[in-house]
Coordinates of C-alpha atoms and ligand atoms in Angstrom, one line a residue:
M6 CA 0.9 15.3 -29.4
K7 CA 1.3 17.1 -26.1
Y8 CA 0.3 16.2 -22.6
L9 CA 0.5 18.5 -19.7
G10 CA 2.2 17.4 -16.5
I11 CA 4.2 18.6 -13.6
L12 CA 7.9 17.7 -13.3
K13 CA 9.0 16.6 -9.8
P14 CA 12.7 16.2 -9.6
L15 CA 13.9 13.3 -7.5
F16 CA 17.1 14.1 -5.8
N17 CA 17.3 12.5 -5.1
V18 CA 37.4 -21.7 7.9
P19 CA 37.3 -24.5 11.3
H20 CA 38.9 -26.1 14.6
Q21 CA 39.7 -29.2 12.6
W22 CA 40.0 -29.6 8.8
I23 CA 36.9 -30.7 7.1
P24 CA 35.9 -31.2 3.5
V25 CA 34.2 -28.1 2.1
R26 CA 31.7 -28.4 -0.6
C27 CA 32.6 -25.8 -3.3
V28 CA 30.1 -25.1 -6.0
Q29 CA 32.7 -22.9 -7.6
P30 CA 36.4 -22.3 -6.7
R31 CA 36.4 -19.9 -3.8
Y32 CA 39.0 -18.1 -1.7
C33 CA 38.9 -16.6 1.8
S34 CA 38.8 -12.8 1.8
K35 CA 41.7 -12.5 4.2
S36 CA 44.2 -14.6 2.4
A37 CA 43.4 -13.5 -1.1
N38 CA 44.7 -10.0 -1.0
T39 CA 47.6 -10.5 1.3
T40 CA 51.2 -10.8 0.4
V41 CA 52.7 -13.6 2.5
S42 CA 56.3 -13.7 3.5
S43 CA 58.3 -17.0 3.3
R44 CA 58.4 -17.1 7.2
E45 CA 54.7 -16.7 7.3
K46 CA 54.3 -19.3 4.7
R47 CA 56.3 -21.8 6.7
T48 CA 54.2 -21.0 9.8
T49 CA 51.0 -21.4 7.8
V50 CA 52.2 -24.7 6.3
G51 CA 53.0 -25.9 9.9
K52 CA 49.5 -24.9 11.1
F53 CA 48.0 -26.6 8.1
K54 CA 49.9 -29.9 8.9
N55 CA 48.7 -29.7 12.5
H56 CA 45.2 -29.1 11.4
I57 CA 45.4 -32.2 9.2
F58 CA 46.7 -34.4 11.9
S59 CA 44.2 -33.2 14.5
G60 CA 41.4 -33.1 12.0
P61 CA 38.7 -35.6 11.1
T62 CA 39.5 -38.9 9.3
F63 CA 37.8 -40.2 6.3
Q64 CA 35.6 -42.3 8.6
D65 CA 34.5 -39.1 10.3
F66 CA 33.6 -37.7 7.0
I67 CA 31.5 -40.7 6.1
K68 CA 29.8 -40.4 9.5
G69 CA 29.1 -36.8 8.8
L70 CA 27.3 -37.8 5.6
N71 CA 25.2 -40.5 7.3
N72 CA 24.0 -38.8 10.4
N73 CA 22.4 -35.6 11.0
N74 CA 24.1 -34.5 14.1
H75 CA 25.3 -30.9 13.5
N76 CA 27.8 -29.1 15.6
K77 CA 28.0 -25.5 16.5
S78 CA 29.6 -23.1 14.1
F79 CA 33.2 -22.2 14.9
A80 CA 35.9 -19.8 13.9
V81 CA 39.6 -20.1 13.1
D82 CA 41.7 -17.3 11.8
G83 CA 38.7 -15.0 11.8
E84 CA 36.9 -16.9 9.1
H85 CA 33.6 -18.7 9.8
S86 CA 32.3 -21.8 8.3
D87 CA 30.5 -24.8 9.9
K88 CA 31.0 -28.5 10.3
H89 CA 29.3 -31.1 8.1
D90 CA 29.3 -29.2 4.9
Y91 CA 27.8 -32.3 3.3
L92 CA 24.2 -32.9 3.8
P93 CA 22.0 -35.4 1.9
E94 CA 20.1 -33.4 -0.8
H95 CA 16.6 -34.1 0.7
L96 CA 17.6 -32.6 4.0
D97 CA 18.0 -29.1 2.7
M98 CA 14.5 -28.8 1.3
G99 CA 12.2 -26.0 2.4
N100 CA 9.1 -28.1 2.9
S101 CA 6.9 -25.1 2.2
R102 CA 8.3 -23.0 5.0
K103 CA 7.7 -19.3 4.6
V104 CA 10.5 -16.8 4.0
Y105 CA 10.2 -13.1 4.6
F106 CA 12.9 -10.8 3.1
E107 CA 13.8 -7.3 4.1
T108 CA 16.2 -5.5 1.7
Y109 CA 18.4 -2.6 2.8
G110 CA 20.9 -0.5 0.8
C111 CA 21.5 -0.3 -2.9
Q112 CA 19.9 -1.9 -6.0
M113 CA 22.6 -4.7 -5.9
N114 CA 20.9 -5.8 -2.7
V115 CA 17.5 -5.8 -4.4
N116 CA 19.0 -8.0 -7.1
D117 CA 20.7 -10.2 -4.5
T118 CA 17.3 -10.7 -2.8
E119 CA 15.9 -11.9 -6.1
I120 CA 18.8 -14.4 -6.5
A121 CA 18.5 -15.7 -2.9
W122 CA 14.8 -16.1 -3.4
S123 CA 15.3 -17.9 -6.7
I124 CA 17.6 -20.4 -4.9
L125 CA 15.2 -21.0 -2.0
Q126 CA 12.1 -21.2 -4.2
K127 CA 13.8 -24.1 -6.1
K128 CA 14.2 -25.9 -2.8
G129 CA 10.5 -25.7 -1.9
Y130 CA 10.3 -22.6 0.3
Q131 CA 7.4 -20.2 0.0
R132 CA 7.7 -16.4 0.1
T133 CA 5.5 -14.3 2.4
V134 CA 5.1 -10.6 2.7
Y135 CA 3.8 -10.9 6.2
L136 CA 6.4 -11.0 8.9
N137 CA 4.1 -12.5 11.5
E138 CA 3.7 -15.7 9.4
A139 CA 7.4 -16.1 8.5
D140 CA 9.3 -19.2 9.5
V141 CA 12.5 -17.6 8.2
V142 CA 13.4 -13.9 8.2
L143 CA 16.2 -12.9 6.0
L144 CA 17.7 -9.4 6.1
V145 CA 19.7 -8.4 3.0
T146 CA 22.2 -5.9 4.5
C147 CA 24.4 -3.0 3.7
S148 CA 27.7 -1.9 5.4
I149 CA 28.6 1.2 3.4
R150 CA 28.0 3.6 6.3
E151 CA 27.7 3.1 10.1
K152 CA 24.1 4.4 10.0
A153 CA 23.1 1.6 7.6
E154 CA 24.6 -1.0 10.0
Q155 CA 22.9 0.6 13.0
T156 CA 19.5 0.2 11.3
I157 CA 20.1 -3.5 11.0
W158 CA 21.3 -3.9 14.6
N159 CA 18.1 -2.2 15.8
R160 CA 16.0 -4.4 13.6
L161 CA 17.8 -7.5 14.9
Q162 CA 16.8 -6.5 18.5
Q163 CA 13.2 -6.2 17.4
L164 CA 13.2 -9.5 15.6
T165 CA 14.9 -11.3 18.5
A166 CA 12.2 -10.0 20.8
M167 CA 9.6 -11.2 18.4
K168 CA 11.3 -14.6 18.0
K169 CA 11.3 -15.1 21.9
K170 CA 7.5 -14.4 22.0
R171 CA 6.9 -16.6 19.1
L172 CA 8.7 -19.5 20.8
K173 CA 5.8 -20.0 23.1
T174 CA 3.2 -20.3 20.4
H175 CA 4.7 -21.2 17.0
T176 CA 7.4 -23.2 15.4
P177 CA 10.7 -21.5 16.0
M178 CA 11.5 -18.6 13.7
K179 CA 15.0 -18.4 12.1
I180 CA 16.8 -15.1 11.5
G181 CA 19.4 -14.8 8.8
I182 CA 21.7 -12.0 7.8
L183 CA 22.7 -11.9 4.1
G184 CA 25.1 -9.7 2.2
C185 CA 27.7 -7.1 3.2
M186 CA 27.1 -7.0 6.9
A187 CA 27.4 -10.8 7.1
E188 CA 30.7 -10.5 5.5
R189 CA 32.0 -7.7 7.6
L190 CA 30.6 -8.5 11.1
K191 CA 30.6 -12.3 11.1
K192 CA 32.2 -12.5 14.6
E193 CA 30.0 -9.9 16.2
L194 CA 26.8 -11.3 14.8
L195 CA 27.5 -15.0 15.5
E196 CA 29.5 -15.1 18.7
R197 CA 29.1 -11.9 20.7
E198 CA 25.5 -10.9 20.0
K199 CA 24.1 -14.3 19.2
L200 CA 21.2 -12.6 17.4
V201 CA 21.2 -14.6 14.2
D202 CA 20.9 -18.3 13.2
V203 CA 22.2 -18.0 9.7
L204 CA 24.9 -15.8 8.0
A205 CA 25.5 -15.8 4.2
G206 CA 28.0 -13.4 2.6
P207 CA 27.3 -12.0 -0.9
D208 CA 29.0 -15.0 -2.7
A209 CA 27.4 -17.7 -0.6
Y210 CA 23.7 -17.5 -1.5
R211 CA 23.8 -21.0 -3.2
D212 CA 24.6 -22.4 0.3
L213 CA 21.5 -20.9 1.9
P214 CA 19.3 -24.1 1.8
R215 CA 22.1 -26.0 3.6
L216 CA 22.7 -23.2 6.1
L217 CA 19.0 -23.1 6.9
T218 CA 18.9 -26.8 7.4
V219 CA 21.9 -26.7 9.8
A220 CA 20.1 -23.9 11.7
D221 CA 17.0 -26.1 11.9
G222 CA 19.0 -28.4 14.1
G223 CA 19.3 -25.6 16.6
N224 CA 22.8 -24.5 15.6
Q225 CA 24.2 -21.3 14.0
A226 CA 25.4 -21.7 10.4
S227 CA 27.5 -19.5 8.3
N228 CA 29.3 -19.1 5.0
V229 CA 31.0 -15.8 4.3
L230 CA 33.7 -17.0 1.9
L231 CA 34.3 -14.7 -1.0
S232 CA 34.7 -16.0 -4.5
L233 CA 36.8 -15.0 -7.5
E234 CA 34.2 -16.4 -9.9
E235 CA 30.7 -16.4 -8.5
T236 CA 28.4 -14.3 -10.7
Y237 CA 25.2 -16.4 -10.2
A238 CA 25.1 -16.5 -14.0
D239 CA 23.0 -19.6 -14.1
I240 CA 20.4 -18.4 -11.6
M241 CA 17.5 -16.5 -13.1
P242 CA 16.5 -14.0 -10.4
V243 CA 12.8 -13.9 -9.5
H244 CA 12.0 -10.3 -10.3
H245 CA 9.7 -8.9 -7.7
A246 CA 8.8 -5.4 -9.0
P247 CA 5.2 -4.7 -8.0
Q248 CA 4.3 -3.3 -11.4
G249 CA 6.6 -5.5 -13.4
Y250 CA 7.6 -2.8 -15.9
S251 CA 11.1 -2.5 -14.7
A252 CA 13.9 -5.0 -13.7
F253 CA 17.5 -5.0 -12.5
V254 CA 20.0 -7.3 -14.2
S255 CA 23.3 -7.9 -12.4
I256 CA 26.2 -7.9 -14.9
M257 CA 29.3 -7.9 -12.7
R258 CA 30.1 -8.2 -9.0
G259 CA 32.8 -6.9 -6.7
C260 CA 35.2 -4.0 -7.1
D261 CA 38.9 -3.6 -7.6
N262 CA 39.1 0.1 -7.2
M263 CA 39.9 0.3 -3.5
C264 CA 38.8 3.8 -2.9
S265 CA 40.4 4.7 0.4
Y266 CA 37.1 5.3 2.2
C267 CA 35.1 2.3 0.9
I268 CA 34.2 -1.1 2.4
V269 CA 32.8 -2.6 -0.8
P270 CA 36.0 -4.3 -2.0
F271 CA 36.2 -6.0 1.4
T272 CA 32.6 -7.1 1.7
R273 CA 31.9 -8.0 -2.0
G274 CA 35.3 -9.1 -3.1
R275 CA 37.1 -8.8 -6.4
E276 CA 35.7 -7.8 -9.7
R277 CA 34.2 -10.5 -12.0
S278 CA 31.8 -10.3 -14.9
R279 CA 28.9 -12.5 -15.8
P280 CA 29.2 -14.0 -19.3
V281 CA 27.5 -12.0 -22.0
S282 CA 25.4 -14.9 -23.2
S283 CA 23.7 -15.3 -19.8
I284 CA 23.0 -11.6 -19.6
L285 CA 21.4 -11.5 -23.0
E286 CA 19.3 -14.6 -22.2
E287 CA 17.9 -12.8 -19.1
V288 CA 17.2 -9.6 -20.9
R289 CA 15.4 -11.5 -23.7
M290 CA 13.3 -13.3 -21.1
L291 CA 12.4 -10.0 -19.5
S292 CA 11.5 -8.5 -22.9
D293 CA 9.2 -11.5 -23.6
Q294 CA 7.5 -10.9 -20.2
G295 CA 6.8 -7.3 -21.2
V296 CA 9.4 -5.5 -19.1
K297 CA 9.9 -2.0 -20.4
E298 CA 13.1 -0.9 -18.6
V299 CA 16.2 -2.8 -17.6
T300 CA 18.9 -1.4 -15.3
L301 CA 22.3 -3.2 -15.7
L302 CA 23.9 -3.5 -12.2
G303 CA 27.4 -3.7 -10.8
Q304 CA 29.6 -2.1 -8.2
N305 CA 31.6 -0.7 -11.0
V306 CA 29.3 -1.5 -13.8
N307 CA 31.2 0.1 -16.7
S308 CA 34.4 -1.8 -15.9
Y309 CA 32.5 -4.9 -17.2
R310 CA 34.9 -7.3 -18.9
D311 CA 33.7 -10.8 -19.8
T312 CA 36.7 -13.2 -20.2
S313 CA 34.7 -16.4 -20.2
E314 CA 35.3 -17.2 -23.8
Q315 CA 38.8 -17.8 -25.1
Q316 CA 38.3 -16.0 -28.4
F317 CA 37.7 -12.7 -26.6
C318 CA 40.8 -12.9 -24.4
G319 CA 43.0 -10.7 -26.6
S320 CA 45.7 -8.4 -25.4
D321 CA 44.2 -5.0 -26.0
P322 CA 44.2 -3.0 -22.8
T323 CA 41.0 -1.6 -21.4
R324 CA 40.5 2.0 -22.6
L325 CA 39.7 4.5 -19.9
S326 CA 38.3 8.0 -19.8
R327 CA 40.9 10.5 -20.9
G328 CA 43.0 11.8 -18.0
F329 CA 42.0 8.9 -15.7
K330 CA 44.0 6.1 -14.2
T331 CA 43.5 2.9 -12.2
V332 CA 44.9 1.8 -8.9
Y333 CA 45.6 -1.6 -10.4
R334 CA 47.5 -2.7 -13.5
L335 CA 45.4 -2.1 -16.6
K336 CA 43.5 -5.2 -17.5
Q337 CA 43.6 -6.8 -21.0
G338 CA 41.2 -8.5 -23.3
G339 CA 37.6 -9.5 -22.8
V340 CA 34.2 -8.3 -24.0
R341 CA 33.9 -4.7 -22.7
F342 CA 31.0 -2.7 -21.4
S343 CA 30.4 -0.9 -24.8
D344 CA 30.0 -4.3 -26.6
L345 CA 27.6 -5.6 -24.0
L346 CA 25.6 -2.4 -24.0
D347 CA 25.4 -2.6 -27.8
Q348 CA 24.1 -6.2 -27.7
V349 CA 21.7 -5.6 -24.8
S350 CA 20.1 -2.6 -26.4
R351 CA 19.5 -4.4 -29.7
I352 CA 17.2 -7.0 -28.0
D353 CA 14.2 -4.8 -27.8
P354 CA 14.2 -1.2 -29.2
D355 CA 11.2 -0.5 -27.0
M356 CA 13.0 -1.4 -23.8
R357 CA 14.8 1.4 -22.0
I358 CA 18.4 0.5 -20.9
R359 CA 20.0 2.2 -17.9
F360 CA 23.1 1.2 -15.8
T361 CA 24.5 1.8 -12.4
S362 CA 26.8 2.4 -10.6
P363 CA 29.6 3.4 -12.9
H364 CA 33.0 4.8 -12.1
P365 CA 34.0 7.9 -14.1
K366 CA 37.3 6.3 -15.2
D367 CA 35.4 3.8 -17.4
F368 CA 33.8 6.1 -19.9
P369 CA 35.9 5.8 -23.1
D370 CA 34.4 7.7 -26.0
E371 CA 32.9 4.6 -27.6
V372 CA 30.5 4.2 -24.6
L373 CA 29.4 7.8 -24.9
H374 CA 28.9 7.6 -28.7
L375 CA 26.8 4.4 -28.2
I376 CA 24.6 6.1 -25.6
A377 CA 24.1 9.1 -28.0
E378 CA 23.3 7.0 -31.0
R379 CA 21.1 4.3 -29.6
G380 CA 17.5 5.5 -29.0
N381 CA 16.7 3.1 -26.1
I382 CA 19.9 3.7 -24.0
C383 CA 18.8 6.5 -21.7
N384 CA 20.7 9.8 -21.9
Q385 CA 21.4 9.6 -18.3
I386 CA 24.8 9.1 -16.6
H387 CA 25.6 8.7 -13.0
L388 CA 29.1 10.2 -12.5
P389 CA 30.1 9.9 -8.9
A390 CA 32.6 12.7 -8.2
Q391 CA 32.9 12.3 -4.4
S392 CA 34.8 15.6 -4.1
G393 CA 35.6 18.7 -6.1
S394 CA 39.1 19.0 -4.6
S395 CA 42.0 17.3 -6.3
Q396 CA 43.8 17.0 -3.0
V397 CA 40.8 15.1 -1.4
L398 CA 40.4 13.0 -4.5
K399 CA 44.0 12.0 -4.2
A400 CA 43.5 11.0 -0.5
M401 CA 40.4 9.1 -1.6
R402 CA 42.5 7.3 -4.3
R403 CA 39.9 8.0 -7.0
G404 CA 42.5 8.1 -9.8
Y405 CA 41.5 11.5 -11.2
T406 CA 41.8 15.2 -10.6
R407 CA 39.1 17.9 -10.5
E408 CA 40.3 19.0 -13.9
A409 CA 40.1 15.5 -15.5
Y410 CA 36.5 15.1 -14.0
L411 CA 35.4 18.4 -15.5
D412 CA 37.0 17.6 -18.9
L413 CA 35.0 14.3 -18.8
V414 CA 31.8 16.2 -18.0
K415 CA 32.5 18.5 -21.0
N416 CA 33.1 15.6 -23.3
I417 CA 29.9 13.9 -22.1
K418 CA 27.9 17.0 -22.7
Q419 CA 29.4 17.4 -26.2
I420 CA 28.7 13.9 -27.3
I421 CA 25.3 13.5 -25.6
P422 CA 23.5 16.8 -25.8
G423 CA 20.8 17.2 -23.1
V424 CA 22.3 14.4 -21.0
S425 CA 21.0 14.1 -17.5
L426 CA 23.8 13.9 -14.9
S427 CA 23.8 12.7 -11.4
S428 CA 26.5 12.2 -8.8
D429 CA 27.6 11.0 -5.3
F430 CA 29.6 13.3 -2.9
I431 CA 31.1 12.7 0.5
S432 CA 31.4 15.6 2.9
G433 CA 34.1 15.7 5.6
F434 CA 36.5 13.1 4.4
C435 CA 39.8 12.8 6.3
G436 CA 41.8 16.0 5.9
E437 CA 39.1 17.9 4.0
S438 CA 39.7 21.7 4.6
E439 CA 37.2 24.5 4.3
D440 CA 38.9 25.4 0.9
D441 CA 38.4 21.8 -0.3
H442 CA 34.8 22.0 0.7
Q443 CA 34.4 25.2 -1.3
Q444 CA 35.9 23.5 -4.3
T445 CA 33.2 20.8 -4.0
L446 CA 30.5 23.4 -3.9
S447 CA 32.0 25.1 -7.0
L448 CA 32.2 21.8 -8.8
I449 CA 28.5 21.1 -8.1
R450 CA 27.6 24.6 -9.5
E451 CA 29.8 24.1 -12.5
V452 CA 28.5 20.7 -13.6
G453 CA 24.8 21.3 -12.9
Y454 CA 23.5 17.9 -12.0
N455 CA 19.8 16.8 -12.2
V456 CA 20.0 14.4 -9.2
G457 CA 22.5 13.9 -6.3
F458 CA 23.3 11.5 -3.5
L459 CA 25.2 13.2 -0.8
F460 CA 26.7 11.6 2.4
A461 CA 28.7 12.6 5.4
Y462 CA 31.9 10.6 5.7
S463 CA 31.6 7.5 7.8
M464 CA 35.0 5.8 8.8
R465 CA 34.9 2.1 8.0
K466 CA 37.3 -0.5 9.5
K467 CA 39.6 -2.4 7.1
T468 CA 39.8 0.5 4.6
H469 CA 43.0 2.3 3.7
A470 CA 41.6 5.5 5.3
F471 CA 41.0 3.6 8.6
H472 CA 44.6 2.4 8.7
Q473 CA 46.4 5.4 7.3
L474 CA 44.3 8.6 7.7
Q475 CA 42.8 10.6 10.5
D476 CA 39.0 11.0 10.6
D477 CA 39.7 14.6 11.6
V478 CA 36.6 16.6 10.5
P479 CA 34.3 17.0 13.5
A480 CA 30.8 15.5 13.2
E481 CA 29.1 18.9 13.3
V482 CA 31.4 20.3 10.6
K483 CA 30.7 17.3 8.4
Q484 CA 27.0 17.9 8.9
R485 CA 27.2 21.6 8.1
R486 CA 29.2 20.9 5.0
L487 CA 26.8 18.2 3.9
E488 CA 23.9 20.6 4.3
E489 CA 25.6 23.3 2.3
C490 CA 26.3 20.7 -0.5
I491 CA 22.6 19.7 -0.4
S492 CA 21.4 23.3 -0.6
V493 CA 23.7 24.1 -3.6
F494 CA 22.7 20.9 -5.3
R495 CA 19.1 21.8 -5.0
E496 CA 19.6 25.3 -6.3
E497 CA 21.4 24.0 -9.4
A498 CA 19.1 21.1 -9.9
V499 CA 16.1 23.5 -10.0
K500 CA 17.9 25.5 -12.7
V501 CA 18.8 22.4 -14.8
N502 CA 15.3 20.9 -14.4
S503 CA 13.6 24.1 -15.2
G504 CA 15.3 23.9 -18.6
L505 CA 12.9 21.1 -19.3
I506 CA 9.9 23.3 -19.1
G507 CA 8.2 23.4 -22.5
S508 CA 10.0 20.3 -23.8
T509 CA 8.2 17.1 -24.9
Q510 CA 9.4 14.0 -23.1
L511 CA 8.8 10.3 -23.5
I512 CA 7.5 9.0 -20.1
L513 CA 7.5 5.5 -19.0
V514 CA 4.4 5.3 -16.8
E515 CA 5.0 3.6 -13.5
G516 CA 1.5 3.7 -12.2
E517 CA -0.8 5.9 -10.1
S518 CA 0.8 8.8 -8.2
K519 CA 1.1 8.1 -4.5
R520 CA -0.3 11.5 -3.7
S521 CA -3.4 11.5 -5.9
A522 CA -5.5 8.8 -7.6
E523 CA -6.2 11.4 -10.3
D524 CA -2.6 11.5 -11.4
L525 CA -0.1 9.1 -13.0
C526 CA 3.5 8.9 -12.2
G527 CA 6.4 8.1 -14.5
R528 CA 10.0 8.9 -15.5
T529 CA 11.6 10.7 -18.4
D530 CA 14.5 9.3 -20.3
G531 CA 16.8 11.4 -18.0
N532 CA 15.2 9.5 -15.0
M533 CA 13.2 12.5 -13.8
K534 CA 10.0 11.7 -11.9
V535 CA 7.0 13.2 -13.6
I536 CA 3.4 13.5 -12.2
F537 CA 0.6 14.2 -14.7
P538 CA -3.2 14.0 -14.8
K539 CA -4.6 10.7 -15.8
E540 CA -7.2 12.2 -18.0
D541 CA -4.6 13.7 -20.3
V542 CA -3.4 10.3 -21.3
A543 CA -6.9 8.8 -21.5
A544 CA -8.0 11.7 -23.8
Q545 CA -5.0 11.6 -26.1
P546 CA -3.6 8.1 -26.4
A547 CA 0.0 7.9 -27.8
E548 CA 0.5 7.7 -31.5
S549 CA 1.0 4.2 -32.4
G550 CA 4.6 3.4 -33.3
T551 CA 6.0 6.5 -31.5
C552 CA 5.2 5.5 -28.0
P553 CA 5.6 1.8 -27.0
N554 CA 3.2 0.3 -24.6
G555 CA 3.7 1.7 -21.1
H556 CA 5.3 4.8 -22.5
E557 CA 3.6 8.1 -23.0
K558 CA 4.8 11.4 -24.5
M559 CA 4.1 14.5 -22.5
S560 CA 5.4 18.1 -22.4
I561 CA 6.6 19.6 -19.3
Y562 CA 5.1 22.9 -18.3
A563 CA 6.1 23.4 -14.7
S564 CA 8.8 22.4 -12.3
K565 CA 8.4 22.0 -8.6
S566 CA 11.5 21.6 -6.6
K567 CA 10.6 19.4 -3.6
N568 CA 13.2 18.0 -1.6
S569 CA 15.1 15.7 -3.3
I570 CA 18.3 14.0 -2.4
Ligands
SAM10 N1 31.0 2.4 -7.2 C1 30.4 3.7 -7.1 C2 31.4 4.7 -7.3 O1 32.6 4.6 -7.3 O2 31.1 5.8 -7.4 C3 29.8 3.9 -5.7 C4 29.1 2.8 -5.0 S1 29.0 3.1 -3.3 C5 28.2 1.6 -2.9 C6 27.8 4.4 -3.2 C7 28.3 5.7 -2.6 O3 28.4 5.6 -1.2 C8 29.7 6.1 -3.0 O4 29.7 6.7 -4.3 C9 30.1 7.1 -1.9 O5 29.6 8.4 -2.2 C10 29.3 6.6 -0.7 N2 30.2 6.0 0.3 C11 31.0 4.9 0.1 N3 31.7 4.7 1.3 C12 31.4 5.7 2.1 C13 31.8 6.1 3.4 N4 32.7 5.4 4.1 N5 31.2 7.2 4.0 C14 30.2 7.9 3.4 N6 29.8 7.6 2.1 C15 30.4 6.6 1.5
SF4_11 FE1 33.6 1.7 -3.4 FE2 35.3 3.0 -5.1 FE3 34.5 0.5 -5.7 FE4 32.7 2.6 -5.8 S1 34.6 2.3 -7.1 S2 32.4 0.5 -4.9 S3 33.4 3.8 -4.1 S4 35.8 1.1 -3.9

């Protein structure tokens, strides 16, 4: 059965010592990764003793429990927390106050929003989609590039102006920053700019009700501690997709790769994986609700390794893609990504499974064979290259060469014929020469991606590149190289996507096309966006058994290359 349609590619811590309530064992980001000399240790122990002697007594602690007088937030050693971490349970209830969320950045932030909302909902908050009726405005933020942060600063100015106006008429509005920017810019946000009431880092969402209660007393409140274990495994996110056909499921958090340009390991902490059982439970629940597509999420999703159960903690080392290496000692034991993917995909054969964002080092052959064999695991792989030059890749500390990357692409194409590939590239990284840039262009041509995400390099504090390398490519050169990459990407994507003309594709219908009420919009297995006339589907319903509910089969007869990335 054939349907006609048009293929539209989409390129797309405190002044005095206080008891800290810990839901799970946590550590401070600063101390966790630092090697401490014995002299430093002695100084730290000395400081620690001083803190204890000058800190609150047990009576102070009891007082803190019994009265509701909150003090201002404070900072010691660059870490923020606030006094009176203990509050009687009933005080951190939402009392039907309305929360408005704005989510910026990647899919992980969409999922974080769902987790934060799930936590607040249980405490009696209500959610609103209208900013003007919100009692609490929470921005879920991204720090990956300077531009992403600037967007949030601008938004904070607008919200602060709105808050001042509102003061005269309404109950006071509280503004909170959640996620990566809270982690990275705690001092600036709280002390210098004084634009926010609440700060919660990516591992502190469970503390949000308490933080909001502290803020209600007219004080700033923050928790930006990173955890070695938090995966929010027991929190079922409240999925908020408008059409409800598709959902994100977080399977791991944090990243151990330490690519030299990247802030993620500093804002989101160390890698940890959510137990298999809790992931399977969530996917089953989504399947029962009729969800037709699940995207497994993680900063380095395919380095998933569940060590929660003793019997899986063997000694076999994690297998990597051939020719790839890690910046850390190879990890051992645990349930790996291929095992998880296998189990998730067996839950509902009519449910599409995707995953993002992977690292090219974690594609051992068993993962590729599983994708090829299992009908509902999409034949689509995101394979972030970042550069086509081995020299730049070395400076980026990516753990592979151009040649190893191209060998992996060849291997993937052999094992998964017709696979749809996408990638991330950074233009103008420290020391990138014109020749390096040309090698990136040639790699883009050689691979032939369907979709791309291209960025100009943005220097981030704390990273290896910030400390050790020179951001020496002028802004205009970065921009020119970026544009050249975009243009070559488009040319190649048009060629690759044109190859789909005449093919019959299974489409998961997402709804009406934004441009015309006459058309429907959906995605192929390879994640290509497709627009096709409604009547074709109405006239020729899918054969039962071949096309699950929400999916339609259509053949592609024309390709339009609209802008993309
Ligand atoms: N974990 C994924 C990987 O290794 O490919 C990437 C996740 S990162 C959140 C998304 C993309 O942002 C990266 O692949 C990279 O291309 C880009 N990116 C990260 N840091 C950047 C920086 N400092 N400047 C420009 N782009 C950056
Ligand atoms: Fe950042 Fe590299 Fe981790 Fe991706 S793998 S999140 S680029 S450090």
